[in-house]
Coordinates of C-alpha atoms and ligand atoms in Angstrom, one line a residue:
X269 CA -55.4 -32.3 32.8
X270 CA -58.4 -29.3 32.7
X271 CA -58.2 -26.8 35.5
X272 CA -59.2 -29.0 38.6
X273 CA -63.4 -27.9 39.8
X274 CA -61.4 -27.1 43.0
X275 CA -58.9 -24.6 41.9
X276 CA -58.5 -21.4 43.5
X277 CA -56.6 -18.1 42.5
X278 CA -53.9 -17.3 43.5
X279 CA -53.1 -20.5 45.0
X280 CA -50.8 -23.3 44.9
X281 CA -50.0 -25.6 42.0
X282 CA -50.1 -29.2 42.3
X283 CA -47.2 -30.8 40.3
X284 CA -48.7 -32.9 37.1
X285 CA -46.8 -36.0 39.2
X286 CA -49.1 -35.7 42.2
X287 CA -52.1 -34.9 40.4
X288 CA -51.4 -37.6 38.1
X289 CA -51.0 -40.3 41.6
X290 CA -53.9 -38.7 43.1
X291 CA -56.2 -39.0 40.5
X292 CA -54.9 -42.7 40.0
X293 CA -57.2 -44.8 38.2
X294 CA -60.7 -42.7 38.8
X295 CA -60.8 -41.5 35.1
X296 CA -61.2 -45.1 33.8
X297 CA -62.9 -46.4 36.6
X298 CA -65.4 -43.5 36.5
X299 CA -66.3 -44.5 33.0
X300 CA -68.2 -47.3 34.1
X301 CA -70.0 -45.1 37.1
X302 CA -71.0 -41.7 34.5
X303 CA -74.4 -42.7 33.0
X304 CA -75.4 -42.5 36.8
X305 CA -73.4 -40.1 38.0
X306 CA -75.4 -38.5 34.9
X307 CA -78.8 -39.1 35.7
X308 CA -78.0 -38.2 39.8
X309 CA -76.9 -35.0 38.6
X310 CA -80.3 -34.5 36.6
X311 CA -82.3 -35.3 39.2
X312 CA -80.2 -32.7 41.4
X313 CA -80.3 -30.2 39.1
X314 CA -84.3 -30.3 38.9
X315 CA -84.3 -30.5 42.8
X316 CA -82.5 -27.4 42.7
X317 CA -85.1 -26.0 40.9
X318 CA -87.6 -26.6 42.9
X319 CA -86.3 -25.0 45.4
X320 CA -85.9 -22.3 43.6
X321 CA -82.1 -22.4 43.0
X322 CA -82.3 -22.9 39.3
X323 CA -84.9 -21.6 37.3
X324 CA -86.8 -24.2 35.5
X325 CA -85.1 -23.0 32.3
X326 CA -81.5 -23.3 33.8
X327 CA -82.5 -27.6 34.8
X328 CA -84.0 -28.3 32.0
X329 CA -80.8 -27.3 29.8
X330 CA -78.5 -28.7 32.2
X331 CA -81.0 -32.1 31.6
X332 CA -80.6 -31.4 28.2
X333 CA -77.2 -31.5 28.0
X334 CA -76.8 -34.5 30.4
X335 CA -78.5 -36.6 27.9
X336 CA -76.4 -35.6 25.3
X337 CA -73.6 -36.1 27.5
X338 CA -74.6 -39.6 28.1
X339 CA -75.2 -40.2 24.1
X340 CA -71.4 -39.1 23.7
X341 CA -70.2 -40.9 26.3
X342 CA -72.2 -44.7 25.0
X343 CA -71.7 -43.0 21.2
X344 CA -67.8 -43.1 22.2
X345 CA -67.7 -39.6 20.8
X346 CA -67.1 -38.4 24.3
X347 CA -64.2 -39.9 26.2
X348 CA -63.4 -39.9 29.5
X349 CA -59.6 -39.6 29.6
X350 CA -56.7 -38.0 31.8
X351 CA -58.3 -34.8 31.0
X352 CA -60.5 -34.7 33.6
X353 CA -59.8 -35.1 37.4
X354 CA -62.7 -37.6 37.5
X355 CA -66.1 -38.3 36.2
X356 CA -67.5 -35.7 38.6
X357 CA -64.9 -33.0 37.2
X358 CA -65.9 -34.1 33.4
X359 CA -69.9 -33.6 33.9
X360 CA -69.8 -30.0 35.4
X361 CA -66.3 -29.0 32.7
X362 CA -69.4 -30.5 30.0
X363 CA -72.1 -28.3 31.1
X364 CA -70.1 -25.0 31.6
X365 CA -68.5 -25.7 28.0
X366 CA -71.9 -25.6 26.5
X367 CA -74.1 -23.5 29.4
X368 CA -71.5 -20.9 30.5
X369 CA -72.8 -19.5 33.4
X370 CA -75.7 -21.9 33.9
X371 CA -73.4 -25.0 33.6
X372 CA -71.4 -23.8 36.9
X373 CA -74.5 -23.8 38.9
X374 CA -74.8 -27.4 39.0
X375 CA -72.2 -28.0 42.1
X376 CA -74.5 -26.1 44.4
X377 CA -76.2 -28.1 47.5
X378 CA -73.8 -31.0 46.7
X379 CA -70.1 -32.1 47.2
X380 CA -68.2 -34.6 45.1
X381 CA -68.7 -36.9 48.0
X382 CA -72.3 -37.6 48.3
X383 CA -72.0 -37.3 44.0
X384 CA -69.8 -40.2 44.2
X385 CA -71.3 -42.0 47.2
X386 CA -75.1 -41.6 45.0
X387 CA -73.4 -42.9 41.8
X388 CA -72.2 -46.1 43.9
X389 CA -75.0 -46.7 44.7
X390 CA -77.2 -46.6 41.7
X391 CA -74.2 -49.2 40.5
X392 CA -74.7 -51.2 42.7
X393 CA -78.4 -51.6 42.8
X394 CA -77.9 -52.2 38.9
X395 CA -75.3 -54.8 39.5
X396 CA -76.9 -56.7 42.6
X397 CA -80.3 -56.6 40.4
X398 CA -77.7 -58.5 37.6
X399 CA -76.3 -60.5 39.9
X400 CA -80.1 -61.7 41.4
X401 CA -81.3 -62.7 37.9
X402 CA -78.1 -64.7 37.3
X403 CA -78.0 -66.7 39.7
X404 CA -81.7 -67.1 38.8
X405 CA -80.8 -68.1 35.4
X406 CA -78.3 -70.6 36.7
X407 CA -80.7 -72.0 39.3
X408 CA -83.2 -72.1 36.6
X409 CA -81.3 -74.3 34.2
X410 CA -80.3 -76.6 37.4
X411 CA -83.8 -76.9 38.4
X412 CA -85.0 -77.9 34.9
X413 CA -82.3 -80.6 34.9
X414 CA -82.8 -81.8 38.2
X415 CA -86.5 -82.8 37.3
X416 CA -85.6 -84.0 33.7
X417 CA -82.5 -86.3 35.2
X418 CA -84.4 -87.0 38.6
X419 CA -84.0 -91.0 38.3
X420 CA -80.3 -90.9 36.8
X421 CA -78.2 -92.7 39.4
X422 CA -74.9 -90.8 40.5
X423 CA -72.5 -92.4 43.1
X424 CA -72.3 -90.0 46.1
X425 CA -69.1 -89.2 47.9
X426 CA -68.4 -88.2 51.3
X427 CA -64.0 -87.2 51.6
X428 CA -64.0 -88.0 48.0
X429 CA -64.9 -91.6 49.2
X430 CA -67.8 -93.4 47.5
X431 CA -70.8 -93.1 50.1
X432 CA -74.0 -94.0 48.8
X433 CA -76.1 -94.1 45.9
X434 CA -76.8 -90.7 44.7
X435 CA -79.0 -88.8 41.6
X436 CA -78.3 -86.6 39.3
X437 CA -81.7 -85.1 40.6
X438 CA -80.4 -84.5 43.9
X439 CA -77.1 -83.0 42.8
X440 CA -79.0 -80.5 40.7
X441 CA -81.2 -79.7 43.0
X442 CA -78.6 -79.4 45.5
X443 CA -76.9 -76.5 43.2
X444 CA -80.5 -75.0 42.4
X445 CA -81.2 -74.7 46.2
X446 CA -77.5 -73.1 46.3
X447 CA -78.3 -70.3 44.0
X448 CA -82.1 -69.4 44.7
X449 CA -80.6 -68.4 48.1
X450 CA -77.7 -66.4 46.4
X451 CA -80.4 -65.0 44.0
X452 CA -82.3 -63.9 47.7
X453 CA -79.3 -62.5 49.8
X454 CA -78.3 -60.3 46.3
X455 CA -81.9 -58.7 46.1
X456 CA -82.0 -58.6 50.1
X457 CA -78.5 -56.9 49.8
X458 CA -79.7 -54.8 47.1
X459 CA -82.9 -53.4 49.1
X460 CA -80.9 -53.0 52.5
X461 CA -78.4 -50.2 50.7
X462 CA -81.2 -48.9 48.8
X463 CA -81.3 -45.4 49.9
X464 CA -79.9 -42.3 48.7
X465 CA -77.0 -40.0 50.2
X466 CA -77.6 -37.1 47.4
X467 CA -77.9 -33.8 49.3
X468 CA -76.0 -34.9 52.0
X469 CA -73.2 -32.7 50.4
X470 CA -69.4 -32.9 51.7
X471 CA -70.8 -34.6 55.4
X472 CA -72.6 -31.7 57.2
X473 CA -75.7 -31.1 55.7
X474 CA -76.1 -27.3 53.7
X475 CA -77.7 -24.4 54.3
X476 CA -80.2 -24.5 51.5
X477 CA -83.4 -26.6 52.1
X478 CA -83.0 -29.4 49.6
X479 CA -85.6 -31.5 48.4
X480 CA -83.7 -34.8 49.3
X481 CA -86.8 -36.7 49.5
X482 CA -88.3 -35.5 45.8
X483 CA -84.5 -36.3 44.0
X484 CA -84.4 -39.7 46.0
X485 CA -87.8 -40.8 44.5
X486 CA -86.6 -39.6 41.3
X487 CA -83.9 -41.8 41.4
X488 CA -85.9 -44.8 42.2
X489 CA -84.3 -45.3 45.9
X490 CA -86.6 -46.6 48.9
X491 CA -85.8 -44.0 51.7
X492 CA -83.0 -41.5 52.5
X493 CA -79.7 -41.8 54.5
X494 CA -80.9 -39.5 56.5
X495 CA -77.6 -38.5 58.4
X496 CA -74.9 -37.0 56.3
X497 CA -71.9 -38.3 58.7
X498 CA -74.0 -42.0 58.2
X499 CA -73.7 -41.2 54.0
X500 CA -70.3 -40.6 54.0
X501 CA -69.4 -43.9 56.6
X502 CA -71.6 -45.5 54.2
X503 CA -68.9 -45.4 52.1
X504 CA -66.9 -49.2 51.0
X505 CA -69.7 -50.3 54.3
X506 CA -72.0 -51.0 51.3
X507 CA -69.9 -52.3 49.0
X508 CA -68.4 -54.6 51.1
X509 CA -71.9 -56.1 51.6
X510 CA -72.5 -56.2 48.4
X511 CA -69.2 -58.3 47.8
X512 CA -70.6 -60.4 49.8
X513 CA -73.6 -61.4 48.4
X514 CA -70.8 -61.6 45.1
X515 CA -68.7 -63.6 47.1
X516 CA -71.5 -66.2 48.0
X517 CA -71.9 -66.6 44.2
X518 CA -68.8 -66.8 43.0
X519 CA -68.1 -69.5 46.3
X520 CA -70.9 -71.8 45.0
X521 CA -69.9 -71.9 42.0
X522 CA -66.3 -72.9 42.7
X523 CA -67.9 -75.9 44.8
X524 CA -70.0 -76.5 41.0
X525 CA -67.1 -76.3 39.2
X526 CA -64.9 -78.5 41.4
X527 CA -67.5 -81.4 40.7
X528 CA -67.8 -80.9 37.2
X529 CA -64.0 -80.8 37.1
X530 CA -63.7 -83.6 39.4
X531 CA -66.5 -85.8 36.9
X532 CA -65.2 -84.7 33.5
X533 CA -61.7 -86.4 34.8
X534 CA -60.6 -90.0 32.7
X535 CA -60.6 -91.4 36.3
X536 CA -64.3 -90.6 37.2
X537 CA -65.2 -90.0 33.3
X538 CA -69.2 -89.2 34.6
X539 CA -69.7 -86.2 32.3
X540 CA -69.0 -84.3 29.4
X541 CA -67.9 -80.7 29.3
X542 CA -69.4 -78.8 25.6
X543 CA -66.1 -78.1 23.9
X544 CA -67.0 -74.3 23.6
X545 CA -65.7 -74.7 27.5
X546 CA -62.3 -76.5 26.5
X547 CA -59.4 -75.6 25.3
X548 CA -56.5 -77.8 24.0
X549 CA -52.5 -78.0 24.9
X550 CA -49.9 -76.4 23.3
X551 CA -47.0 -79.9 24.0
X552 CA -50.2 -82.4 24.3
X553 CA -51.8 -83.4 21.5
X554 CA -54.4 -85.5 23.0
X555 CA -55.6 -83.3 25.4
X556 CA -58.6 -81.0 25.7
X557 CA -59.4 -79.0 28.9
X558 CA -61.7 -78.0 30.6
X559 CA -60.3 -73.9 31.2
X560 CA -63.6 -72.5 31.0
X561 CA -64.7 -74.5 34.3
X562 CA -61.9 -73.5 35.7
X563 CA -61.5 -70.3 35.2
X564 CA -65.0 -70.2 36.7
X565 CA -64.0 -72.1 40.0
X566 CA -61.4 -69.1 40.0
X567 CA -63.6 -66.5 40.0
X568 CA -64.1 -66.7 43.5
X569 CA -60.4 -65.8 44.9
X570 CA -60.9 -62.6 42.6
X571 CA -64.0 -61.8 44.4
X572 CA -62.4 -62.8 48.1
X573 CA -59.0 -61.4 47.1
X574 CA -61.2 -57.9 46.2
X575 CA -63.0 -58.3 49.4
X576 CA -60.0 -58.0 51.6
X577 CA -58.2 -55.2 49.5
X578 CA -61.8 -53.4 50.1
X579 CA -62.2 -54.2 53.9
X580 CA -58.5 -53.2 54.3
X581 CA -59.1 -49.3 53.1
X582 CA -61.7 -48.6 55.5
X583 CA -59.4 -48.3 58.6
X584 CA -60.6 -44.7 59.0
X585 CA -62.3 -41.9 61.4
X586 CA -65.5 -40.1 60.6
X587 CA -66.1 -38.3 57.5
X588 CA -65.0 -37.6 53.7
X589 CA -61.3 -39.6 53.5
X590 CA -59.7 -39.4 50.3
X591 CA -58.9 -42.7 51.0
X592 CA -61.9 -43.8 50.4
X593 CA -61.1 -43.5 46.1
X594 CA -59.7 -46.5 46.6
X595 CA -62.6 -48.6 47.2
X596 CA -63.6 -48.3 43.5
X597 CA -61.0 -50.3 41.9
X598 CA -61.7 -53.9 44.3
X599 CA -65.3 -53.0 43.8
X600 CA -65.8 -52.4 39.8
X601 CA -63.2 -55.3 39.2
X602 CA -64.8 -57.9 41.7
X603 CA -68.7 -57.1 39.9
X604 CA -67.0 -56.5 35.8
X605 CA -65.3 -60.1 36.1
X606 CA -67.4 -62.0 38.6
X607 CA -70.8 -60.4 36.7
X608 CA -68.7 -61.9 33.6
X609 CA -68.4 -65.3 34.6
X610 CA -71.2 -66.4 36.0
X611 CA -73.0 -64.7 32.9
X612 CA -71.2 -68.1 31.2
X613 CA -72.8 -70.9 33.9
X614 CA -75.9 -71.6 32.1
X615 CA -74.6 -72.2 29.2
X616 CA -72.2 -75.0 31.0
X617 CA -74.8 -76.3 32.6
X618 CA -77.2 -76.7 29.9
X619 CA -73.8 -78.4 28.0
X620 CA -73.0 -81.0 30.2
X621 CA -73.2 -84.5 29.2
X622 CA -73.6 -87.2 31.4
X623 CA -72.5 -90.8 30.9
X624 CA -75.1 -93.0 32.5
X625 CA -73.5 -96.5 32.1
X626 CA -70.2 -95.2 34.0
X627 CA -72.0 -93.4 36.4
X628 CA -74.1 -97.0 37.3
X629 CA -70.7 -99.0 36.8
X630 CA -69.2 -97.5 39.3
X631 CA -72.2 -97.8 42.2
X632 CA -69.9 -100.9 44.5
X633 CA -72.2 -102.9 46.2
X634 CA -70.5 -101.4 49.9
X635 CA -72.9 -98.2 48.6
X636 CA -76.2 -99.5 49.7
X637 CA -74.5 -100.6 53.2
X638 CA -76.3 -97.4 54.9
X639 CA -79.7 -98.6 53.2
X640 CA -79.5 -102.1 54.0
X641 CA -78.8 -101.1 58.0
X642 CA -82.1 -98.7 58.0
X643 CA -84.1 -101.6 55.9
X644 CA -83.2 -103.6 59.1
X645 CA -84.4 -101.1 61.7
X646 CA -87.4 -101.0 59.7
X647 CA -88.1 -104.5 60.7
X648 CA -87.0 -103.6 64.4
X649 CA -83.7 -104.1 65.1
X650 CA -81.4 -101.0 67.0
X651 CA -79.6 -98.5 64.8
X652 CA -76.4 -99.5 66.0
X653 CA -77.0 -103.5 66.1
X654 CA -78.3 -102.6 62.3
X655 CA -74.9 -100.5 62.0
X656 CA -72.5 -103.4 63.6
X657 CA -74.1 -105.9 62.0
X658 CA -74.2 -104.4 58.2
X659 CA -70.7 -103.8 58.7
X660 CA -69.6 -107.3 60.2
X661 CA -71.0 -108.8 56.9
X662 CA -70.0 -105.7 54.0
X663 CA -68.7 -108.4 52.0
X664 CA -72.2 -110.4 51.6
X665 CA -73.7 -107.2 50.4
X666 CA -75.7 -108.0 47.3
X667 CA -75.4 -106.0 44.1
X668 CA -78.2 -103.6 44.0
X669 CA -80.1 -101.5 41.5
X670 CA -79.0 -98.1 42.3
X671 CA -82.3 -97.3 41.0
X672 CA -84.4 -99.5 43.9
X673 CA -82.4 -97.6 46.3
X674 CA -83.2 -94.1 44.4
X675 CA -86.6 -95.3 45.0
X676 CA -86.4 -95.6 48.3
X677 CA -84.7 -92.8 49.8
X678 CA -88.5 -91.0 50.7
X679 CA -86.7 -88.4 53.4
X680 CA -88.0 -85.5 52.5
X681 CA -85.7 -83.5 49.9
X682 CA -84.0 -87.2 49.4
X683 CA -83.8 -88.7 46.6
X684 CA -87.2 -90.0 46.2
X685 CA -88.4 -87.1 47.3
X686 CA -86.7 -84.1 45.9
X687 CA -89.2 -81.1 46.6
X688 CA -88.6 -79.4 43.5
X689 CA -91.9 -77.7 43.6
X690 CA -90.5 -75.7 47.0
X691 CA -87.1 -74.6 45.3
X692 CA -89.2 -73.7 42.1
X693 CA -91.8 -71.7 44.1
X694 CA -89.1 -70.0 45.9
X695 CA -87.1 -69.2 42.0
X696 CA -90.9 -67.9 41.2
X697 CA -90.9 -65.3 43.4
X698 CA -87.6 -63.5 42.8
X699 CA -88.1 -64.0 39.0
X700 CA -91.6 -61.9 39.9
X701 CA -88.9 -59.2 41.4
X702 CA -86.6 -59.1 38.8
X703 CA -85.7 -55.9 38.0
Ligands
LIG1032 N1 -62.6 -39.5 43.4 C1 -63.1 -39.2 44.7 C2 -63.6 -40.5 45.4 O1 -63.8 -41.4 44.8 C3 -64.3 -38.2 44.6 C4 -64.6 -37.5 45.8 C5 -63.5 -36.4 46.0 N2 -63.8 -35.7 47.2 C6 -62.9 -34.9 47.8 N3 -63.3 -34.3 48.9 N4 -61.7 -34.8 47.4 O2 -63.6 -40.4 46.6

C-alpha cells in the first residue's frame, strides 16, 4: 500500500496486517462509489476557488485531471487496488502524481468523512432514481397485462383455499398497484436524503468560509445538511432508509414470485414460465425449473439479511466512527444484486403464459357461494340469513360462468371494475419524474 494521506513523520508504523484489516474491503467497494467521489471532489475543488483557496488555474487542472481520472478508471486503465487506502486516498495520490503541489491542495475545507458521506449519497440518489423506474417498468408491464387479460377468469385463494372467482385483471392489477407505491416511497426516499454533507469536514465545521450552498447546487442536491454533527449521524441513518424502500421491492416481489411459482406447479398448471427463466436437473431428466423465479423470490432475504447487518453497525455515540466503514458492504451488496434482479421482472412478466381452460376447469361451483349470498340480499334478505342459508344448501350451487360472476363484481377496484385508469395516472406521474 502507498504512503497512507494520513501519515506523519516521525511517527508510528502501522503493521501491513492491521492496515490490511483496517482497510478491509473499502478498495473494491470504493470502486463502485469513485465516479462520484470524483465529481464531489470537482465541485469542491471549484468551491475552493471561489473562495479564494485555489486559484482558478489550480481547479480547473485539478477538474482536468478528475476527468481523466474518471476515463481511466471506466477505461479500466486505472485500477483501484490494495494500493490505495481507499478511493478517497487514490483521488488526491492521482492528482499530486500529476499536479505536485497543486494536487495536495485538494484535502483542504474537507475530511474523508463528509467525502465519503457526499459520495453515499450521490449513490444513493442514483440508485433510488434506478430503483423508482424499475419498479415502474414492472408496474408498467403489469398494468398493460391487467387491461389486455382483464376478463380471463382466475380462481382466487384465501389460505391457499379456493375462495372465489378471480381475474387475471385483478391479479395484475393487484401487483401494478404493489409497485407504483414502491416506485413512490423510492423517489420519496430519494428526495428526503437529498441534501449534501460536503463541507461539513471531519464533524465541526472549519475555519474557512466555504461555499457549501454553491458546491451543493453543483452537485444537483435540494438543500444542505446544515449541521456537521447531523452529516456525520447521517451516516448508515440514510441508507438504512433507503434499504427500506429496497426492501419493499424486493418483498413484493417475493409475494409475485411465490404466485407464479405456486401457478407454474403440475398441481395448479395455470401458467407458463419463458424457458430463458428455467433451468433443467442434473438426476431428472424430465424436469425444467423455474430458478430464475426463484432466485427472484430470494432476493428479498439478501435485502432484509443486509438490513439487519446495516442497522446492527450503528450502535454508536456522536461523531466520525470508524465503524461506520462497515456500512458500505450491506449497502452496495443489497442495491448491486437487488438493482440486478428486479432489472430481470419485466421480462418474466411479459413471458408468462397462461392456460385459460385449466384456469376455468378448476372454478368449483362452492366459488360463487359468496356471490350467490349477496345476489340474495340484493333481493332483501339479511347478510347472515343470506350467509346461513347459502351455506345450508352449498351442494345445490349451480355451475356458473366464472365470467357472469367477473361481470358482476362492480365494487369499485373489483373485478368489474378494476380502476386501471387511477393506477395508470398515478405510474404517469413518476414516469414524468424519472430521472
Ligand atoms: N473508509 C472510511 C469510511 O468509509 C473513510 C473515512 C475515514 N475517516 C477517518 N476519519 N478515518 O468511513
Amino acid at each position: 500500500m502507498s504512503e497512507p494521506i494520513w501519515k506523519k513523520s516521525g511517527r508510528h508504523e502501522v503493521p501491513e496486517a492491521i492496515m490490511r484489516f483496517l482497510a478491509g474491503q473499502d478498495v473494491e467497494l470504493d470502486r463502485e462509489l469513485l465516479p462520484f467521489d470524483i465529481r464531489a471532489s470537482q465541485a469542491h475543488a471549484r468551491g475552493l476557488a471561489r473562495i479564494g483557496v485555489l486559484t482558478d488555474d489550480q481547479a480547473s487542472a485539478m477538474c482536468r485531471e478528475l476527468d481523466a481520472l474518471a476515463r481511466a478508471f471506466d477505461d479500466g486503465e486505472f485500477v483501484l487496488d490494495a494500493r490505495f487506502e481507499d478511493g478517497h486516498s487514490a483521488i488526491e495520490a492521482w492528482l499530486t502524481e500529476r499536479l505536485g503541489e497543486t494536487g495536495k491542495r485538494i484535502h483542504a475545507g474537507r475530511s474523508r468523512n463528509d467525502q465519503v458521506a457526499v459520495a453515499l449519497r450521490l449513490y444513493l440518489k442514483d440508485r433510488l432514481a434506478r430503483l423508482s423506474a424499475l419498479c415502474a417498468d414492472i408496474a408498467e408491464v403489469a398494468l398493460r397485462r391487467a387491461d389486455s387479460e382483464r376478463g380471463v377468469p382466475l380462481p382466487g385463494h384465501t389460505h391457499l383455499q379456493q375462495a372465489m372467482p378471480s381475474s387475471l385483471g385483478l391479479w395484475w392489477a393487484g401487483h401494478a398497484e404493489a409497485f407504483v407505491d414502491n416506485a413512490e416511497l423510492a423517489a420519496s426516499i430519494r428526495d428526503w436524503l437529498d441534501a449534501s454533507p460536503l463541507g461539513t469536514a471531519s464533524g465541526f465545521g472549519v475555519n474557512l468560509a466555504l461555499d457549501r450552498d454553491g458546491v451543493a447546487d453543483e452537485l444537483g442536491f435540494a438543500r444542505l445538511v446544515v449541521n456537521p454533527q447531523t452529516a456525520q449521524a447521517g451516516r448508515g441513518k440514510v441508507e438504512l432508509r433507503a434499504i427500506d424502500a429496497l426492501s419493499a421491492a424486493t418483498s413484493d416481489l417475493r409475494r409475485l414470485c411465490w404466485d407464479i411459482g405456486l401457478y407454474a406447479s403440475q398441481e395448479f398448471g395455470y401458467v407458463t414460465v419463458a424457458p430463458e427463466f428455467c433451468t433443467g436437473s442434473s438426476i431428472m431428466p424430465n424436469k425444467f425449473n423455474p430458478d430464475g423465479v426463484e432466485l427472484l423470490r430470494a432476493l428479498h432475504a439478501s435485502v432484509a439479511g443486509a438490513r439487519v447487518e446495516l442497522d446492527s453497525v450503528l450502535s454508536l455515540p456522536s461523531g466520525y466512527q470508524r465503524d461506520l466503514q462497515d456500512t458500505k458492504p450491506p449497502v452496495l451488496r443489497a442495491f448491486g444484486r437487488g438493482l440486478e434482479g428486479l432489472a430481470l421482472v419485466p421480462a418474466l412478466l411479459a413471458g408468462l403464459a397462461w392456460n385459460h381452460e385449466r384456469m376455468r376447469d378448476s372454478m368449483a361451483a362452492p366459488m360463487h357461494a359468496t356471490d350467490r349470498a349477496n345476489e340474495l340480499v340484493a333481493e332483501g334478505l339479511s347478510f347472515r340469513d343470506a350467509y346461513r342459508k347459502v351455506g345450508d344448501e352449498l351442494e345445490a350451487l349451480a355451475e356458473r360462468d366464472p365470467a357472469d360472476s367477473l361481470a358482476a363484481r362492480v365494487s369499485p377496484g373489483g373485478c368489474a371494475d378494476l380502476l386501471l385508469d387511477r393506477i395508470e395516472a398515478r405510474l404517469r406521474a413518476i414516469r414524468v419524474d424519472e430521472y
